[in-house]
Amino acid sequence: MTQYELAKQIYAQYGIDTEAVLDQLANVPISIHCWQGDDVGGFERPDAQLAGGGIQAVGNYPGKAKSIAQLRQDLEKVLTLVPGKHRLNLHASYGEFGDAFVDRDQIEESHYQGWIDWGRKVGLALDFNGTFFSHPLADDGYTLASKDERIRRFWIEHAKRCRRIASYIGEQQGSPCILDTWIPDGAKNLTVDKFGYRAILKESLDEIFETEYPADFMRDALETKLFGIGSESFVVGSHEFYMNYAARNNKMLCIDMGHFHTEEDISDKLSAILLFDDELLLHVSRPMHWDSDHVVLFNDKIRMVAEELVRSGKLDSVHIGLDFFDASINRIGAWVTGVRSMRKALLFALLEPIETLIEYEESGNGYATMALLEQQSLLPFGFVWDEFCNRHHVPMEHDLIDLISEYEETVLKERS
Ligand code: RNT
Ligand code: ZN
């Protein structure tokens, strides 16, 4: 008997059909963020700038992708090491602009055609993000909420173009492109006219959303945040702001796991949101002390988020995107670890005997609920994971270090 067959029998004793779980797991898309490969630099100019707007990739590990061709090469490597269905989450600053500089208020569909075509080739549908940071017109700390009309118009134009491009992408690929809007707007120091800034943001959004695009092509998400470096005292697009805006305007929220007090339980927010909203975008991240965007690991916090998605029955309503960028370690290894960890968490959650747990809970047997969850954590989950990797022709955990090292030796080292 193989290890998997043994595990299958054990899970069956708990009423879990591992075959059904493996099928279901394979079809949950995880949107891989392009920006882990080059420290959020983008390709607008030959020398990518450091990320601005309160986000920071720390470290200078060798081998960073310095061109779109290198980034695609790295992503293709990643795809050989992660099992299941994936998408690619692209930032506007990763367009193919050729030799000319194309500013953010000038971007066109054509700048992303290469990504659409490449995505089709490697089996990735695209999601999209406006880039409202790392730009001189974002240096004052305000973009869509700016009191400077010239600055505000510039970013409104960017946002409008991003929506049009997202719709084009979705139409081309036959799958809705999720467009996330995150702006860095806020202030380091005391801000008196908070109401004023938020009113401006609301007005900007109203204008941006005037054009309707088919939901089959694109969908808008708005990313909430508590604070950033340089916006410790005030963030215009706070949770309350976007929750209200999204609810009243039929938009999706984007919940980033790094955008809360670190002690907050992100998983607990999901049922409260999904009861009222049809859809949700997640930015799965691992904050350490602050919105540090560390590589996602298969830890309690990720498990709890995945469990909540499965337990609520809302897995299909949630778009899972990743958001981390660590420049201090092998970037391909970082990507692979993060993507696989998210998938593992989903598998772990899908293997839960939910009905029995709910029965215990409803009958008031709190001890039994707890004890069954304890048993669950000791079941041979790893054998089911290995089987999943095998079936999807990707390496098992113990092969990864060698494969990543080999890529580092043969490809990444040549780049410096
Ligand atoms: C920043 C947001 C945002 C970015 C990416 C690069 O705090 O989390 O999602 O990380 O757009
Ligand atoms: Zn995010």
JSON list of N, CA and C in Angstrom, two decimals, residues 182-245:
[
{"chain": "A", "resi": 182, "resn": "TRP", "atom": "N", "xyz": [-4.94, 49.87, -5.19]},
{"chain": "A", "resi": 182, "resn": "TRP", "atom": "CA", "xyz": [-4.38, 50.28, -3.91]},
{"chain": "A", "resi": 182, "resn": "TRP", "atom": "C", "xyz": [-3.64, 51.59, -4.11]},
{"chain": "A", "resi": 183, "resn": "ILE", "atom": "N", "xyz": [-3.95, 52.57, -3.29]},
{"chain": "A", "resi": 183, "resn": "ILE", "atom": "CA", "xyz": [-3.23, 53.85, -3.37]},
{"chain": "A", "resi": 183, "resn": "ILE", "atom": "C", "xyz": [-2.52, 54.08, -2.04]},
{"chain": "A", "resi": 184, "resn": "PRO", "atom": "N", "xyz": [-1.37, 54.74, -2.08]},
{"chain": "A", "resi": 184, "resn": "PRO", "atom": "CA", "xyz": [-0.60, 54.93, -0.85]},
{"chain": "A", "resi": 184, "resn": "PRO", "atom": "C", "xyz": [-1.06, 56.13, -0.02]},
{"chain": "A", "resi": 185, "resn": "ASP", "atom": "N", "xyz": [-2.09, 56.82, -0.45]},
{"chain": "A", "resi": 185, "resn": "ASP", "atom": "CA", "xyz": [-2.43, 58.13, 0.12]},
{"chain": "A", "resi": 185, "resn": "ASP", "atom": "C", "xyz": [-2.57, 58.16, 1.63]},
{"chain": "A", "resi": 186, "resn": "GLY", "atom": "N", "xyz": [-1.87, 59.12, 2.21]},
{"chain": "A", "resi": 186, "resn": "GLY", "atom": "CA", "xyz": [-1.94, 59.28, 3.64]},
{"chain": "A", "resi": 186, "resn": "GLY", "atom": "C", "xyz": [-0.82, 60.19, 4.11]},
{"chain": "A", "resi": 187, "resn": "ALA", "atom": "N", "xyz": [-0.66, 60.26, 5.42]},
{"chain": "A", "resi": 187, "resn": "ALA", "atom": "CA", "xyz": [0.32, 61.21, 5.96]},
{"chain": "A", "resi": 187, "resn": "ALA", "atom": "C", "xyz": [1.04, 60.64, 7.17]},
{"chain": "A", "resi": 188, "resn": "LYS", "atom": "N", "xyz": [2.29, 61.08, 7.29]},
{"chain": "A", "resi": 188, "resn": "LYS", "atom": "CA", "xyz": [3.12, 60.66, 8.42]},
{"chain": "A", "resi": 188, "resn": "LYS", "atom": "C", "xyz": [2.70, 61.39, 9.69]},
{"chain": "A", "resi": 189, "resn": "ASN", "atom": "N", "xyz": [2.32, 62.64, 9.50]},
{"chain": "A", "resi": 189, "resn": "ASN", "atom": "CA", "xyz": [2.01, 63.46, 10.67]},
{"chain": "A", "resi": 189, "resn": "ASN", "atom": "C", "xyz": [0.53, 63.81, 10.77]},
{"chain": "A", "resi": 190, "resn": "LEU", "atom": "N", "xyz": [0.22, 64.43, 11.86]},
{"chain": "A", "resi": 190, "resn": "LEU", "atom": "CA", "xyz": [-1.16, 64.81, 12.14]},
{"chain": "A", "resi": 190, "resn": "LEU", "atom": "C", "xyz": [-1.82, 65.44, 10.93]},
{"chain": "A", "resi": 191, "resn": "THR", "atom": "N", "xyz": [-2.99, 65.01, 10.65]},
{"chain": "A", "resi": 191, "resn": "THR", "atom": "CA", "xyz": [-3.72, 65.54, 9.50]},
{"chain": "A", "resi": 191, "resn": "THR", "atom": "C", "xyz": [-5.02, 66.12, 10.01]},
{"chain": "A", "resi": 192, "resn": "VAL", "atom": "N", "xyz": [-5.27, 67.35, 9.65]},
{"chain": "A", "resi": 192, "resn": "VAL", "atom": "CA", "xyz": [-6.45, 68.03, 10.17]},
{"chain": "A", "resi": 192, "resn": "VAL", "atom": "C", "xyz": [-7.67, 67.75, 9.29]},
{"chain": "A", "resi": 193, "resn": "ASP", "atom": "N", "xyz": [-7.47, 67.87, 8.00]},
{"chain": "A", "resi": 193, "resn": "ASP", "atom": "CA", "xyz": [-8.63, 67.77, 7.10]},
{"chain": "A", "resi": 193, "resn": "ASP", "atom": "C", "xyz": [-8.82, 66.36, 6.56]},
{"chain": "A", "resi": 194, "resn": "LYS", "atom": "N", "xyz": [-8.97, 65.40, 7.45]},
{"chain": "A", "resi": 194, "resn": "LYS", "atom": "CA", "xyz": [-9.18, 64.01, 7.00]},
{"chain": "A", "resi": 194, "resn": "LYS", "atom": "C", "xyz": [-10.46, 63.88, 6.19]},
{"chain": "A", "resi": 195, "resn": "PHE", "atom": "N", "xyz": [-11.48, 64.55, 6.67]},
{"chain": "A", "resi": 195, "resn": "PHE", "atom": "CA", "xyz": [-12.76, 64.49, 5.97]},
{"chain": "A", "resi": 195, "resn": "PHE", "atom": "C", "xyz": [-12.59, 64.99, 4.53]},
{"chain": "A", "resi": 196, "resn": "GLY", "atom": "N", "xyz": [-11.83, 66.05, 4.40]},
{"chain": "A", "resi": 196, "resn": "GLY", "atom": "CA", "xyz": [-11.61, 66.64, 3.08]},
{"chain": "A", "resi": 196, "resn": "GLY", "atom": "C", "xyz": [-10.91, 65.66, 2.14]},
{"chain": "A", "resi": 197, "resn": "TYR", "atom": "N", "xyz": [-9.85, 65.02, 2.62]},
{"chain": "A", "resi": 197, "resn": "TYR", "atom": "CA", "xyz": [-9.13, 64.07, 1.76]},
{"chain": "A", "resi": 197, "resn": "TYR", "atom": "C", "xyz": [-10.01, 62.89, 1.36]},
{"chain": "A", "resi": 198, "resn": "ARG", "atom": "N", "xyz": [-10.77, 62.42, 2.33]},
{"chain": "A", "resi": 198, "resn": "ARG", "atom": "CA", "xyz": [-11.62, 61.25, 2.02]},
{"chain": "A", "resi": 198, "resn": "ARG", "atom": "C", "xyz": [-12.72, 61.64, 1.05]},
{"chain": "A", "resi": 199, "resn": "ALA", "atom": "N", "xyz": [-13.20, 62.86, 1.18]},
{"chain": "A", "resi": 199, "resn": "ALA", "atom": "CA", "xyz": [-14.23, 63.32, 0.24]},
{"chain": "A", "resi": 199, "resn": "ALA", "atom": "C", "xyz": [-13.65, 63.38, -1.18]},
{"chain": "A", "resi": 200, "resn": "ILE", "atom": "N", "xyz": [-12.38, 63.80, -1.27]},
{"chain": "A", "resi": 200, "resn": "ILE", "atom": "CA", "xyz": [-11.75, 63.87, -2.60]},
{"chain": "A", "resi": 200, "resn": "ILE", "atom": "C", "xyz": [-11.59, 62.46, -3.16]},
{"chain": "A", "resi": 201, "resn": "LEU", "atom": "N", "xyz": [-11.17, 61.53, -2.33]},
{"chain": "A", "resi": 201, "resn": "LEU", "atom": "CA", "xyz": [-11.00, 60.15, -2.82]},
{"chain": "A", "resi": 201, "resn": "LEU", "atom": "C", "xyz": [-12.34, 59.61, -3.32]},
{"chain": "A", "resi": 202, "resn": "LYS", "atom": "N", "xyz": [-13.38, 59.88, -2.56]},
{"chain": "A", "resi": 202, "resn": "LYS", "atom": "CA", "xyz": [-14.70, 59.39, -2.97]},
{"chain": "A", "resi": 202, "resn": "LYS", "atom": "C", "xyz": [-15.09, 59.97, -4.33]},
{"chain": "A", "resi": 203, "resn": "GLU", "atom": "N", "xyz": [-14.84, 61.26, -4.47]},
{"chain": "A", "resi": 203, "resn": "GLU", "atom": "CA", "xyz": [-15.17, 61.92, -5.74]},
{"chain": "A", "resi": 203, "resn": "GLU", "atom": "C", "xyz": [-14.35, 61.31, -6.89]},
{"chain": "A", "resi": 204, "resn": "SER", "atom": "N", "xyz": [-13.07, 61.07, -6.65]},
{"chain": "A", "resi": 204, "resn": "SER", "atom": "CA", "xyz": [-12.23, 60.47, -7.69]},
{"chain": "A", "resi": 204, "resn": "SER", "atom": "C", "xyz": [-12.76, 59.09, -8.08]},
{"chain": "A", "resi": 205, "resn": "LEU", "atom": "N", "xyz": [-13.09, 58.30, -7.08]},
{"chain": "A", "resi": 205, "resn": "LEU", "atom": "CA", "xyz": [-13.58, 56.94, -7.37]},
{"chain": "A", "resi": 205, "resn": "LEU", "atom": "C", "xyz": [-14.88, 56.99, -8.15]},
{"chain": "A", "resi": 206, "resn": "ASP", "atom": "N", "xyz": [-15.76, 57.89, -7.73]},
{"chain": "A", "resi": 206, "resn": "ASP", "atom": "CA", "xyz": [-17.04, 58.01, -8.44]},
{"chain": "A", "resi": 206, "resn": "ASP", "atom": "C", "xyz": [-16.80, 58.27, -9.92]},
{"chain": "A", "resi": 207, "resn": "GLU", "atom": "N", "xyz": [-15.86, 59.14, -10.19]},
{"chain": "A", "resi": 207, "resn": "GLU", "atom": "CA", "xyz": [-15.58, 59.44, -11.61]},
{"chain": "A", "resi": 207, "resn": "GLU", "atom": "C", "xyz": [-14.95, 58.23, -12.31]},
{"chain": "A", "resi": 208, "resn": "ILE", "atom": "N", "xyz": [-14.02, 57.60, -11.63]},
{"chain": "A", "resi": 208, "resn": "ILE", "atom": "CA", "xyz": [-13.32, 56.44, -12.23]},
{"chain": "A", "resi": 208, "resn": "ILE", "atom": "C", "xyz": [-14.32, 55.34, -12.58]},
{"chain": "A", "resi": 209, "resn": "PHE", "atom": "N", "xyz": [-15.32, 55.16, -11.73]},
{"chain": "A", "resi": 209, "resn": "PHE", "atom": "CA", "xyz": [-16.25, 54.05, -11.92]},
{"chain": "A", "resi": 209, "resn": "PHE", "atom": "C", "xyz": [-17.46, 54.42, -12.77]},
{"chain": "A", "resi": 210, "resn": "GLU", "atom": "N", "xyz": [-17.45, 55.62, -13.34]},
{"chain": "A", "resi": 210, "resn": "GLU", "atom": "CA", "xyz": [-18.59, 56.01, -14.18]},
{"chain": "A", "resi": 210, "resn": "GLU", "atom": "C", "xyz": [-18.80, 55.03, -15.33]},
{"chain": "A", "resi": 211, "resn": "THR", "atom": "N", "xyz": [-17.72, 54.60, -15.93]},
{"chain": "A", "resi": 211, "resn": "THR", "atom": "CA", "xyz": [-17.83, 53.64, -17.04]},
{"chain": "A", "resi": 211, "resn": "THR", "atom": "C", "xyz": [-18.08, 52.25, -16.48]},
{"chain": "A", "resi": 212, "resn": "GLU", "atom": "N", "xyz": [-19.08, 51.59, -17.05]},
{"chain": "A", "resi": 212, "resn": "GLU", "atom": "CA", "xyz": [-19.37, 50.21, -16.63]},
{"chain": "A", "resi": 212, "resn": "GLU", "atom": "C", "xyz": [-18.68, 49.24, -17.58]},
{"chain": "A", "resi": 213, "resn": "TYR", "atom": "N", "xyz": [-18.06, 48.23, -17.05]},
{"chain": "A", "resi": 213, "resn": "TYR", "atom": "CA", "xyz": [-17.50, 47.17, -17.89]},
{"chain": "A", "resi": 213, "resn": "TYR", "atom": "C", "xyz": [-18.20, 45.86, -17.53]},
{"chain": "A", "resi": 214, "resn": "PRO", "atom": "N", "xyz": [-18.33, 44.96, -18.51]},
{"chain": "A", "resi": 214, "resn": "PRO", "atom": "CA", "xyz": [-19.02, 43.69, -18.21]},
{"chain": "A", "resi": 214, "resn": "PRO", "atom": "C", "xyz": [-18.26, 42.89, -17.13]},
{"chain": "A", "resi": 215, "resn": "ALA", "atom": "N", "xyz": [-19.01, 42.33, -16.19]},
{"chain": "A", "resi": 215, "resn": "ALA", "atom": "CA", "xyz": [-18.38, 41.55, -15.12]},
{"chain": "A", "resi": 215, "resn": "ALA", "atom": "C", "xyz": [-17.67, 40.32, -15.66]},
{"chain": "A", "resi": 216, "resn": "ASP", "atom": "N", "xyz": [-18.03, 39.93, -16.87]},
{"chain": "A", "resi": 216, "resn": "ASP", "atom": "CA", "xyz": [-17.33, 38.79, -17.47]},
{"chain": "A", "resi": 216, "resn": "ASP", "atom": "C", "xyz": [-15.93, 39.18, -17.92]},
{"chain": "A", "resi": 217, "resn": "PHE", "atom": "N", "xyz": [-15.70, 40.48, -18.05]},
{"chain": "A", "resi": 217, "resn": "PHE", "atom": "CA", "xyz": [-14.39, 40.95, -18.52]},
{"chain": "A", "resi": 217, "resn": "PHE", "atom": "C", "xyz": [-13.51, 41.41, -17.37]},
{"chain": "A", "resi": 218, "resn": "MET", "atom": "N", "xyz": [-14.08, 42.27, -16.53]},
{"chain": "A", "resi": 218, "resn": "MET", "atom": "CA", "xyz": [-13.26, 42.79, -15.43]},
{"chain": "A", "resi": 218, "resn": "MET", "atom": "C", "xyz": [-14.11, 43.07, -14.19]},
{"chain": "A", "resi": 219, "resn": "ARG", "atom": "N", "xyz": [-13.46, 43.04, -13.04]},
{"chain": "A", "resi": 219, "resn": "ARG", "atom": "CA", "xyz": [-14.12, 43.37, -11.78]},
{"chain": "A", "resi": 219, "resn": "ARG", "atom": "C", "xyz": [-13.17, 44.22, -10.94]},
{"chain": "A", "resi": 220, "resn": "ASP", "atom": "N", "xyz": [-13.75, 45.20, -10.25]},
{"chain": "A", "resi": 220, "resn": "ASP", "atom": "CA", "xyz": [-12.92, 46.11, -9.47]},
{"chain": "A", "resi": 220, "resn": "ASP", "atom": "C", "xyz": [-12.83, 45.68, -8.01]},
{"chain": "A", "resi": 221, "resn": "ALA", "atom": "N", "xyz": [-11.63, 45.75, -7.48]},
{"chain": "A", "resi": 221, "resn": "ALA", "atom": "CA", "xyz": [-11.43, 45.53, -6.04]},
{"chain": "A", "resi": 221, "resn": "ALA", "atom": "C", "xyz": [-10.73, 46.75, -5.46]},
{"chain": "A", "resi": 222, "resn": "LEU", "atom": "N", "xyz": [-11.08, 47.07, -4.21]},
{"chain": "A", "resi": 222, "resn": "LEU", "atom": "CA", "xyz": [-10.48, 48.22, -3.53]},
{"chain": "A", "resi": 222, "resn": "LEU", "atom": "C", "xyz": [-9.75, 47.74, -2.29]},
{"chain": "A", "resi": 223, "resn": "GLU", "atom": "N", "xyz": [-8.47, 48.06, -2.21]},
{"chain": "A", "resi": 223, "resn": "GLU", "atom": "CA", "xyz": [-7.64, 47.49, -1.13]},
{"chain": "A", "resi": 223, "resn": "GLU", "atom": "C", "xyz": [-7.54, 48.44, 0.06]},
{"chain": "A", "resi": 224, "resn": "THR", "atom": "N", "xyz": [-7.99, 47.96, 1.19]},
{"chain": "A", "resi": 224, "resn": "THR", "atom": "CA", "xyz": [-8.01, 48.75, 2.43]},
{"chain": "A", "resi": 224, "resn": "THR", "atom": "C", "xyz": [-6.66, 48.65, 3.14]},
{"chain": "A", "resi": 225, "resn": "LYS", "atom": "N", "xyz": [-6.39, 49.62, 4.01]},
{"chain": "A", "resi": 225, "resn": "LYS", "atom": "CA", "xyz": [-5.12, 49.58, 4.75]},
{"chain": "A", "resi": 225, "resn": "LYS", "atom": "C", "xyz": [-5.21, 50.39, 6.03]},
{"chain": "A", "resi": 226, "resn": "LEU", "atom": "N", "xyz": [-4.43, 49.96, 7.00]},
{"chain": "A", "resi": 226, "resn": "LEU", "atom": "CA", "xyz": [-4.42, 50.65, 8.29]},
{"chain": "A", "resi": 226, "resn": "LEU", "atom": "C", "xyz": [-3.34, 51.72, 8.34]},
{"chain": "A", "resi": 227, "resn": "PHE", "atom": "N", "xyz": [-2.12, 51.37, 7.91]},
{"chain": "A", "resi": 227, "resn": "PHE", "atom": "CA", "xyz": [-1.02, 52.34, 7.99]},
{"chain": "A", "resi": 227, "resn": "PHE", "atom": "C", "xyz": [0.08, 51.87, 7.03]},
{"chain": "A", "resi": 228, "resn": "GLY", "atom": "N", "xyz": [0.99, 52.77, 6.72]},
{"chain": "A", "resi": 228, "resn": "GLY", "atom": "CA", "xyz": [2.17, 52.40, 5.94]},
{"chain": "A", "resi": 228, "resn": "GLY", "atom": "C", "xyz": [3.35, 53.17, 6.47]},
{"chain": "A", "resi": 229, "resn": "ILE", "atom": "N", "xyz": [4.54, 52.84, 5.99]},
{"chain": "A", "resi": 229, "resn": "ILE", "atom": "CA", "xyz": [5.69, 53.66, 6.35]},
{"chain": "A", "resi": 229, "resn": "ILE", "atom": "C", "xyz": [5.48, 55.01, 5.69]},
{"chain": "A", "resi": 230, "resn": "GLY", "atom": "N", "xyz": [5.46, 56.05, 6.47]},
{"chain": "A", "resi": 230, "resn": "GLY", "atom": "CA", "xyz": [5.20, 57.38, 5.93]},
{"chain": "A", "resi": 230, "resn": "GLY", "atom": "C", "xyz": [3.72, 57.73, 5.95]},
{"chain": "A", "resi": 231, "resn": "SER", "atom": "N", "xyz": [2.89, 56.78, 6.30]},
{"chain": "A", "resi": 231, "resn": "SER", "atom": "CA", "xyz": [1.46, 57.11, 6.46]},
{"chain": "A", "resi": 231, "resn": "SER", "atom": "C", "xyz": [0.98, 56.52, 7.78]},
{"chain": "A", "resi": 232, "resn": "GLU", "atom": "N", "xyz": [1.80, 56.73, 8.80]},
{"chain": "A", "resi": 232, "resn": "GLU", "atom": "CA", "xyz": [1.50, 56.17, 10.12]},
{"chain": "A", "resi": 232, "resn": "GLU", "atom": "C", "xyz": [0.29, 56.86, 10.76]},
{"chain": "A", "resi": 233, "resn": "SER", "atom": "N", "xyz": [0.14, 58.13, 10.47]},
{"chain": "A", "resi": 233, "resn": "SER", "atom": "CA", "xyz": [-0.89, 58.86, 11.20]},
{"chain": "A", "resi": 233, "resn": "SER", "atom": "C", "xyz": [-2.23, 58.88, 10.47]},
{"chain": "A", "resi": 234, "resn": "PHE", "atom": "N", "xyz": [-2.17, 58.70, 9.14]},
{"chain": "A", "resi": 234, "resn": "PHE", "atom": "CA", "xyz": [-3.43, 58.82, 8.38]},
{"chain": "A", "resi": 234, "resn": "PHE", "atom": "C", "xyz": [-3.34, 58.04, 7.08]},
{"chain": "A", "resi": 235, "resn": "VAL", "atom": "N", "xyz": [-4.31, 57.16, 6.87]},
{"chain": "A", "resi": 235, "resn": "VAL", "atom": "CA", "xyz": [-4.45, 56.50, 5.57]},
{"chain": "A", "resi": 235, "resn": "VAL", "atom": "C", "xyz": [-5.84, 56.84, 5.04]},
{"chain": "A", "resi": 236, "resn": "VAL", "atom": "N", "xyz": [-5.88, 57.44, 3.88]},
{"chain": "A", "resi": 236, "resn": "VAL", "atom": "CA", "xyz": [-7.17, 57.90, 3.35]},
{"chain": "A", "resi": 236, "resn": "VAL", "atom": "C", "xyz": [-8.08, 56.70, 3.09]},
{"chain": "A", "resi": 237, "resn": "GLY", "atom": "N", "xyz": [-7.53, 55.69, 2.40]},
{"chain": "A", "resi": 237, "resn": "GLY", "atom": "CA", "xyz": [-8.31, 54.51, 2.05]},
{"chain": "A", "resi": 237, "resn": "GLY", "atom": "C", "xyz": [-8.31, 53.48, 3.16]},
{"chain": "A", "resi": 238, "resn": "SER", "atom": "N", "xyz": [-8.91, 53.84, 4.27]},
{"chain": "A", "resi": 238, "resn": "SER", "atom": "CA", "xyz": [-8.94, 52.95, 5.44]},
{"chain": "A", "resi": 238, "resn": "SER", "atom": "C", "xyz": [-9.99, 51.85, 5.25]},
{"chain": "A", "resi": 239, "resn": "HIS", "atom": "N", "xyz": [-10.06, 50.95, 6.20]},
{"chain": "A", "resi": 239, "resn": "HIS", "atom": "CA", "xyz": [-11.04, 49.86, 6.11]},
{"chain": "A", "resi": 239, "resn": "HIS", "atom": "C", "xyz": [-12.46, 50.40, 6.06]},
{"chain": "A", "resi": 240, "resn": "GLU", "atom": "N", "xyz": [-12.74, 51.30, 6.97]},
{"chain": "A", "resi": 240, "resn": "GLU", "atom": "CA", "xyz": [-14.11, 51.82, 7.04]},
{"chain": "A", "resi": 240, "resn": "GLU", "atom": "C", "xyz": [-14.48, 52.56, 5.75]},
{"chain": "A", "resi": 241, "resn": "PHE", "atom": "N", "xyz": [-13.51, 53.30, 5.24]},
{"chain": "A", "resi": 241, "resn": "PHE", "atom": "CA", "xyz": [-13.77, 54.05, 4.01]},
{"chain": "A", "resi": 241, "resn": "PHE", "atom": "C", "xyz": [-14.17, 53.10, 2.88]},
{"chain": "A", "resi": 242, "resn": "TYR", "atom": "N", "xyz": [-13.32, 52.11, 2.64]},
{"chain": "A", "resi": 242, "resn": "TYR", "atom": "CA", "xyz": [-13.59, 51.25, 1.48]},
{"chain": "A", "resi": 242, "resn": "TYR", "atom": "C", "xyz": [-14.74, 50.29, 1.73]},
{"chain": "A", "resi": 243, "resn": "MET", "atom": "N", "xyz": [-14.92, 49.87, 2.96]},
{"chain": "A", "resi": 243, "resn": "MET", "atom": "CA", "xyz": [-16.05, 48.97, 3.22]},
{"chain": "A", "resi": 243, "resn": "MET", "atom": "C", "xyz": [-17.35, 49.66, 2.87]},
{"chain": "A", "resi": 244, "resn": "ASN", "atom": "N", "xyz": [-17.46, 50.90, 3.28]},
{"chain": "A", "resi": 244, "resn": "ASN", "atom": "CA", "xyz": [-18.67, 51.64, 2.96]},
{"chain": "A", "resi": 244, "resn": "ASN", "atom": "C", "xyz": [-18.77, 51.92, 1.47]},
{"chain": "A", "resi": 245, "resn": "TYR", "atom": "N", "xyz": [-17.64, 52.32, 0.91]},
{"chain": "A", "resi": 245, "resn": "TYR", "atom": "CA", "xyz": [-17.67, 52.63, -0.52]},
{"chain": "A", "resi": 245, "resn": "TYR", "atom": "C", "xyz": [-18.04, 51.39, -1.34]}
]
